[in-house]
């Protein structure tokens, strides 16, 4: 299954992003203790939605985690979702939504799509719109300034800062990281 986590503490104005990958990973690890999973954090930029903090006002950047979890039944994971939901505070405006979300991956193709989706770099932003008394999310165009500010934060991190795992997933992530480092070293020679 694929779970998506959001938390109000992972939201920042785009000019003052201070996301702490290490602390956010620990929050997910605590919620998924004892389960097999692999996941990644991704920033979502909402160009037309402002967030105000003591540092000023800017476009909302909301980090969220996509987690692929396995070796458990769907019913057990749905019960687990209910148990951990109170640990995550939804973004202002999303209080009616249920987080973490949980989607059953029924085929290998759905699994592959979910893994690719979890590892993408955002090239588009999002906007929340109300349709039929429900909040929906759709893609929005990002301006150059949004890419510039997001890249300004991310340039201090590697792709593996965003990835995390637990249980059997830890072995998979460790292997991927060591193979990536090995491939980079071979290219450098």
PDB file of C-alpha atoms in Angstrom:
ATOM      1  CA  UNK A   1       0.000   0.000   0.000  1.00  0.00           C
ATOM      2  CA  UNK A   2       1.070   3.583  -0.430  1.00  0.00           C
ATOM      3  CA  UNK A   3       0.587   6.038   2.407  1.00  0.00           C
ATOM      4  CA  UNK A   4       0.955   9.805   2.148  1.00  0.00           C
ATOM      5  CA  UNK A   5       1.743  11.847   5.255  1.00  0.00           C
ATOM      6  CA  UNK A   6       1.491  15.604   5.755  1.00  0.00           C
ATOM      7  CA  UNK A   7       2.027  17.679   8.858  1.00  0.00           C
ATOM      8  CA  UNK A   8       1.526  21.376   9.554  1.00  0.00           C
ATOM      9  CA  UNK A   9       5.062  21.573  10.979  1.00  0.00           C
ATOM     10  CA  UNK A  10       6.407  20.616   7.536  1.00  0.00           C
ATOM     11  CA  UNK A  11       4.925  23.759   5.887  1.00  0.00           C
ATOM     12  CA  UNK A  12       6.963  26.903   5.170  1.00  0.00           C
ATOM     13  CA  UNK A  13       6.831  30.102   3.126  1.00  0.00           C
ATOM     14  CA  UNK A  14       8.927  29.547  -0.016  1.00  0.00           C
ATOM     15  CA  UNK A  15      11.504  32.194   0.887  1.00  0.00           C
ATOM     16  CA  UNK A  16      12.215  30.669   4.325  1.00  0.00           C
ATOM     17  CA  UNK A  17      12.202  26.853   3.986  1.00  0.00           C
ATOM     18  CA  UNK A  18      13.576  25.222   7.118  1.00  0.00           C
ATOM     19  CA  UNK A  19      12.447  21.623   6.669  1.00  0.00           C
ATOM     20  CA  UNK A  20      14.330  19.202   8.928  1.00  0.00           C
ATOM     21  CA  UNK A  21      14.613  15.909   7.026  1.00  0.00           C
ATOM     22  CA  UNK A  22      16.059  14.072  10.029  1.00  0.00           C
ATOM     23  CA  UNK A  23      13.255  15.036  12.438  1.00  0.00           C
ATOM     24  CA  UNK A  24      10.538  14.360   9.834  1.00  0.00           C
ATOM     25  CA  UNK A  25      12.017  10.920   9.062  1.00  0.00           C
ATOM     26  CA  UNK A  26      11.985  10.105  12.767  1.00  0.00           C
ATOM     27  CA  UNK A  27       8.318  11.085  12.991  1.00  0.00           C
ATOM     28  CA  UNK A  28       7.499   8.598  10.206  1.00  0.00           C
ATOM     29  CA  UNK A  29       9.752   5.899  11.717  1.00  0.00           C
ATOM     30  CA  UNK A  30       7.942   6.276  15.047  1.00  0.00           C
ATOM     31  CA  UNK A  31       4.575   5.957  13.325  1.00  0.00           C
ATOM     32  CA  UNK A  32       5.643   2.913  11.267  1.00  0.00           C
ATOM     33  CA  UNK A  33       7.691   1.056  13.897  1.00  0.00           C
ATOM     34  CA  UNK A  34       7.668  -2.684  13.201  1.00  0.00           C
ATOM     35  CA  UNK A  35       6.535  -2.352   9.567  1.00  0.00           C
ATOM     36  CA  UNK A  36       8.412  -2.858   6.288  1.00  0.00           C
ATOM     37  CA  UNK A  37       8.463   0.312   4.197  1.00  0.00           C
ATOM     38  CA  UNK A  38      10.435   2.673   2.007  1.00  0.00           C
ATOM     39  CA  UNK A  39       9.545   6.281   1.315  1.00  0.00           C
ATOM     40  CA  UNK A  40      10.648   9.750   0.364  1.00  0.00           C
ATOM     41  CA  UNK A  41       9.829  13.327   1.244  1.00  0.00           C
ATOM     42  CA  UNK A  42       8.756  15.704  -1.486  1.00  0.00           C
ATOM     43  CA  UNK A  43       8.036  19.432  -1.406  1.00  0.00           C
ATOM     44  CA  UNK A  44       4.715  20.592  -2.829  1.00  0.00           C
ATOM     45  CA  UNK A  45       4.591  24.253  -3.834  1.00  0.00           C
ATOM     46  CA  UNK A  46       1.269  26.095  -3.742  1.00  0.00           C
ATOM     47  CA  UNK A  47       2.132  29.263  -5.694  1.00  0.00           C
ATOM     48  CA  UNK A  48      -1.195  31.032  -5.113  1.00  0.00           C
ATOM     49  CA  UNK A  49      -1.514  30.159  -1.432  1.00  0.00           C
ATOM     50  CA  UNK A  50       0.342  32.302   1.078  1.00  0.00           C
ATOM     51  CA  UNK A  51       1.794  31.212   4.398  1.00  0.00           C
ATOM     52  CA  UNK A  52       2.738  33.786   7.003  1.00  0.00           C
ATOM     53  CA  UNK A  53       5.307  33.115   9.728  1.00  0.00           C
ATOM     54  CA  UNK A  54       7.453  35.330  11.918  1.00  0.00           C
ATOM     55  CA  UNK A  55       9.887  35.418   8.957  1.00  0.00           C
ATOM     56  CA  UNK A  56       7.313  36.923   6.615  1.00  0.00           C
ATOM     57  CA  UNK A  57       4.841  35.815   3.976  1.00  0.00           C
ATOM     58  CA  UNK A  58       5.496  33.642   0.937  1.00  0.00           C
ATOM     59  CA  UNK A  59       4.027  30.925  -1.238  1.00  0.00           C
ATOM     60  CA  UNK A  60       3.216  27.767   0.719  1.00  0.00           C
ATOM     61  CA  UNK A  61       5.722  24.910   0.472  1.00  0.00           C
ATOM     62  CA  UNK A  62       4.376  21.777   2.139  1.00  0.00           C
ATOM     63  CA  UNK A  63       6.700  18.813   2.502  1.00  0.00           C
ATOM     64  CA  UNK A  64       4.980  15.463   2.574  1.00  0.00           C
ATOM     65  CA  UNK A  65       6.046  11.825   2.630  1.00  0.00           C
ATOM     66  CA  UNK A  66       5.051   9.070   0.238  1.00  0.00           C
ATOM     67  CA  UNK A  67       5.603   5.683   1.870  1.00  0.00           C
ATOM     68  CA  UNK A  68       5.256   2.249   0.291  1.00  0.00           C
ATOM     69  CA  UNK A  69       4.523  -0.318   2.992  1.00  0.00           C
ATOM     70  CA  UNK A  70       4.211  -4.106   2.648  1.00  0.00           C
ATOM     71  CA  UNK A  71       4.214  -7.401   4.592  1.00  0.00           C
ATOM     72  CA  UNK A  72       0.985  -6.611   6.336  1.00  0.00           C
ATOM     73  CA  UNK A  73      -2.692  -7.049   5.598  1.00  0.00           C
ATOM     74  CA  UNK A  74      -4.797  -4.189   4.304  1.00  0.00           C
ATOM     75  CA  UNK A  75      -7.096  -4.362   7.326  1.00  0.00           C
ATOM     76  CA  UNK A  76      -4.133  -4.208   9.739  1.00  0.00           C
ATOM     77  CA  UNK A  77      -2.722  -1.182   7.916  1.00  0.00           C
ATOM     78  CA  UNK A  78      -6.107   0.579   7.934  1.00  0.00           C
ATOM     79  CA  UNK A  79      -6.393   0.017  11.708  1.00  0.00           C
ATOM     80  CA  UNK A  80      -2.814   1.241  12.124  1.00  0.00           C
ATOM     81  CA  UNK A  81      -3.684   4.374  10.121  1.00  0.00           C
ATOM     82  CA  UNK A  82      -6.477   5.201  12.567  1.00  0.00           C
ATOM     83  CA  UNK A  83      -4.117   4.682  15.505  1.00  0.00           C
ATOM     84  CA  UNK A  84      -1.390   7.022  14.184  1.00  0.00           C
ATOM     85  CA  UNK A  85      -3.555   9.685  12.490  1.00  0.00           C
ATOM     86  CA  UNK A  86      -3.605  11.951  15.564  1.00  0.00           C
ATOM     87  CA  UNK A  87       0.216  12.264  15.359  1.00  0.00           C
ATOM     88  CA  UNK A  88      -0.073  14.314  12.156  1.00  0.00           C
ATOM     89  CA  UNK A  89      -1.672  17.762  12.015  1.00  0.00           C
ATOM     90  CA  UNK A  90      -3.245  18.566   8.629  1.00  0.00           C
ATOM     91  CA  UNK A  91      -2.487  21.805   6.846  1.00  0.00           C
ATOM     92  CA  UNK A  92      -4.861  24.674   7.488  1.00  0.00           C
ATOM     93  CA  UNK A  93      -7.714  24.145   5.023  1.00  0.00           C
ATOM     94  CA  UNK A  94      -7.251  20.369   4.910  1.00  0.00           C
ATOM     95  CA  UNK A  95      -8.764  19.568   8.319  1.00  0.00           C
ATOM     96  CA  UNK A  96     -11.635  17.638   6.726  1.00  0.00           C
ATOM     97  CA  UNK A  97      -9.199  15.318   4.940  1.00  0.00           C
ATOM     98  CA  UNK A  98      -7.916  12.123   6.517  1.00  0.00           C
ATOM     99  CA  UNK A  99      -4.148  11.740   6.815  1.00  0.00           C
ATOM    100  CA  UNK A 100      -2.230   9.693   6.313  1.00  0.00           C
ATOM    101  CA  UNK A 101      -3.944   8.616   3.127  1.00  0.00           C
ATOM    102  CA  UNK A 102      -3.704   4.922   2.324  1.00  0.00           C
ATOM    103  CA  UNK A 103      -4.055   3.409  -1.141  1.00  0.00           C
ATOM    104  CA  UNK A 104      -4.020  -0.279  -2.005  1.00  0.00           C
ATOM    105  CA  UNK A 105      -1.533  -1.133  -4.770  1.00  0.00           C
ATOM    106  CA  UNK A 106      -3.160  -4.088  -6.506  1.00  0.00           C
ATOM    107  CA  UNK A 107      -0.772  -4.679  -9.397  1.00  0.00           C
ATOM    108  CA  UNK A 108       2.955  -4.505 -10.088  1.00  0.00           C
ATOM    109  CA  UNK A 109       2.237  -1.622 -12.484  1.00  0.00           C
ATOM    110  CA  UNK A 110       0.526   0.358  -9.675  1.00  0.00           C
ATOM    111  CA  UNK A 111       3.518  -0.355  -7.433  1.00  0.00           C
ATOM    112  CA  UNK A 112       5.957   0.890 -10.088  1.00  0.00           C
ATOM    113  CA  UNK A 113       3.900   4.038 -10.690  1.00  0.00           C
ATOM    114  CA  UNK A 114       3.757   4.727  -6.953  1.00  0.00           C
ATOM    115  CA  UNK A 115       7.499   4.276  -6.545  1.00  0.00           C
ATOM    116  CA  UNK A 116       8.167   6.630  -9.456  1.00  0.00           C
ATOM    117  CA  UNK A 117       5.637   9.128  -8.091  1.00  0.00           C
ATOM    118  CA  UNK A 118       7.301   9.056  -4.658  1.00  0.00           C
ATOM    119  CA  UNK A 119      10.701   9.833  -6.141  1.00  0.00           C
ATOM    120  CA  UNK A 120       9.824  12.674  -8.506  1.00  0.00           C
ATOM    121  CA  UNK A 121      11.120  16.227  -8.259  1.00  0.00           C
ATOM    122  CA  UNK A 122       8.281  18.731  -8.399  1.00  0.00           C
ATOM    123  CA  UNK A 123       8.160  20.624 -11.673  1.00  0.00           C
ATOM    124  CA  UNK A 124       4.559  21.685 -11.195  1.00  0.00           C
ATOM    125  CA  UNK A 125       2.847  23.210  -8.222  1.00  0.00           C
ATOM    126  CA  UNK A 126      -0.576  22.594  -6.761  1.00  0.00           C
ATOM    127  CA  UNK A 127      -3.702  24.498  -5.946  1.00  0.00           C
ATOM    128  CA  UNK A 128      -6.599  23.480  -3.752  1.00  0.00           C
ATOM    129  CA  UNK A 129     -10.061  24.004  -5.177  1.00  0.00           C
ATOM    130  CA  UNK A 130     -13.502  23.239  -3.824  1.00  0.00           C
ATOM    131  CA  UNK A 131     -15.631  20.917  -5.954  1.00  0.00           C
ATOM    132  CA  UNK A 132     -18.944  19.445  -4.804  1.00  0.00           C
ATOM    133  CA  UNK A 133     -18.282  20.550  -1.213  1.00  0.00           C
ATOM    134  CA  UNK A 134     -14.913  18.767  -1.221  1.00  0.00           C
ATOM    135  CA  UNK A 135     -11.401  20.154  -1.389  1.00  0.00           C
ATOM    136  CA  UNK A 136      -9.555  18.792  -4.426  1.00  0.00           C
ATOM    137  CA  UNK A 137      -6.024  19.375  -5.513  1.00  0.00           C
ATOM    138  CA  UNK A 138      -4.927  20.061  -9.061  1.00  0.00           C
ATOM    139  CA  UNK A 139      -1.707  21.040 -10.778  1.00  0.00           C
ATOM    140  CA  UNK A 140      -0.654  24.680 -11.017  1.00  0.00           C
ATOM    141  CA  UNK A 141       2.154  26.347 -12.940  1.00  0.00           C
ATOM    142  CA  UNK A 142       5.200  27.424 -10.980  1.00  0.00           C
ATOM    143  CA  UNK A 143       7.021  30.651 -11.785  1.00  0.00           C
ATOM    144  CA  UNK A 144      10.813  30.821 -12.033  1.00  0.00           C
ATOM    145  CA  UNK A 145      10.995  32.360  -8.549  1.00  0.00           C
ATOM    146  CA  UNK A 146       9.357  29.250  -7.043  1.00  0.00           C
ATOM    147  CA  UNK A 147      11.913  26.949  -8.699  1.00  0.00           C
ATOM    148  CA  UNK A 148      14.713  29.286  -7.644  1.00  0.00           C
ATOM    149  CA  UNK A 149      13.651  29.327  -3.990  1.00  0.00           C
ATOM    150  CA  UNK A 150      13.025  25.577  -3.846  1.00  0.00           C
ATOM    151  CA  UNK A 151      16.369  24.827  -5.490  1.00  0.00           C
ATOM    152  CA  UNK A 152      18.031  27.238  -3.075  1.00  0.00           C
ATOM    153  CA  UNK A 153      16.917  25.002  -0.212  1.00  0.00           C
ATOM    154  CA  UNK A 154      17.419  21.616  -1.903  1.00  0.00           C
ATOM    155  CA  UNK A 155      20.950  22.365  -3.172  1.00  0.00           C
ATOM    156  CA  UNK A 156      22.201  21.733   0.355  1.00  0.00           C
ATOM    157  CA  UNK A 157      20.830  18.172   0.337  1.00  0.00           C
ATOM    158  CA  UNK A 158      21.315  14.905  -1.518  1.00  0.00           C
ATOM    159  CA  UNK A 159      18.522  12.749  -2.858  1.00  0.00           C
ATOM    160  CA  UNK A 160      19.209  10.343   0.003  1.00  0.00           C
ATOM    161  CA  UNK A 161      18.387  13.045   2.547  1.00  0.00           C
ATOM    162  CA  UNK A 162      14.811  12.721   1.327  1.00  0.00           C
ATOM    163  CA  UNK A 163      14.653   8.892   1.380  1.00  0.00           C
ATOM    164  CA  UNK A 164      14.037   6.744   4.454  1.00  0.00           C
ATOM    165  CA  UNK A 165      13.058   3.158   5.217  1.00  0.00           C
ATOM    166  CA  UNK A 166      12.278   0.664   7.954  1.00  0.00           C
ATOM    167  CA  UNK A 167      12.286  -3.105   8.355  1.00  0.00           C
ATOM    168  CA  UNK A 168      13.057  -4.879   5.059  1.00  0.00           C
ATOM    169  CA  UNK A 169      13.007  -1.504   3.305  1.00  0.00           C
ATOM    170  CA  UNK A 170      16.208  -0.516   5.130  1.00  0.00           C
ATOM    171  CA  UNK A 171      18.138  -3.196   3.239  1.00  0.00           C
ATOM    172  CA  UNK A 172      16.721  -2.011  -0.083  1.00  0.00           C
ATOM    173  CA  UNK A 173      17.597   1.630   0.599  1.00  0.00           C
ATOM    174  CA  UNK A 174      21.100   0.760   1.846  1.00  0.00           C
ATOM    175  CA  UNK A 175      21.735  -1.242  -1.346  1.00  0.00           C
ATOM    176  CA  UNK A 176      20.421   1.555  -3.573  1.00  0.00           C
ATOM    177  CA  UNK A 177      22.607   4.113  -1.820  1.00  0.00           C
ATOM    178  CA  UNK A 178      25.785   2.021  -2.011  1.00  0.00           C
ATOM    179  CA  UNK A 179      25.169   1.166  -5.692  1.00  0.00           C
ATOM    180  CA  UNK A 180      24.589   4.865  -6.468  1.00  0.00           C
ATOM    181  CA  UNK A 181      27.821   5.864  -4.748  1.00  0.00           C
ATOM    182  CA  UNK A 182      29.701   3.096  -6.557  1.00  0.00           C
ATOM    183  CA  UNK A 183      28.299   4.190  -9.953  1.00  0.00           C
ATOM    184  CA  UNK A 184      29.223   7.833  -9.242  1.00  0.00           C
ATOM    185  CA  UNK A 185      32.766   6.846  -8.292  1.00  0.00           C
ATOM    186  CA  UNK A 186      33.146   4.796 -11.484  1.00  0.00           C
ATOM    187  CA  UNK A 187      32.000   7.769 -13.578  1.00  0.00           C
ATOM    188  CA  UNK A 188      34.468  10.042 -11.812  1.00  0.00           C
ATOM    189  CA  UNK A 189      37.386   7.757 -12.719  1.00  0.00           C
TER     190      UNK A 189
END
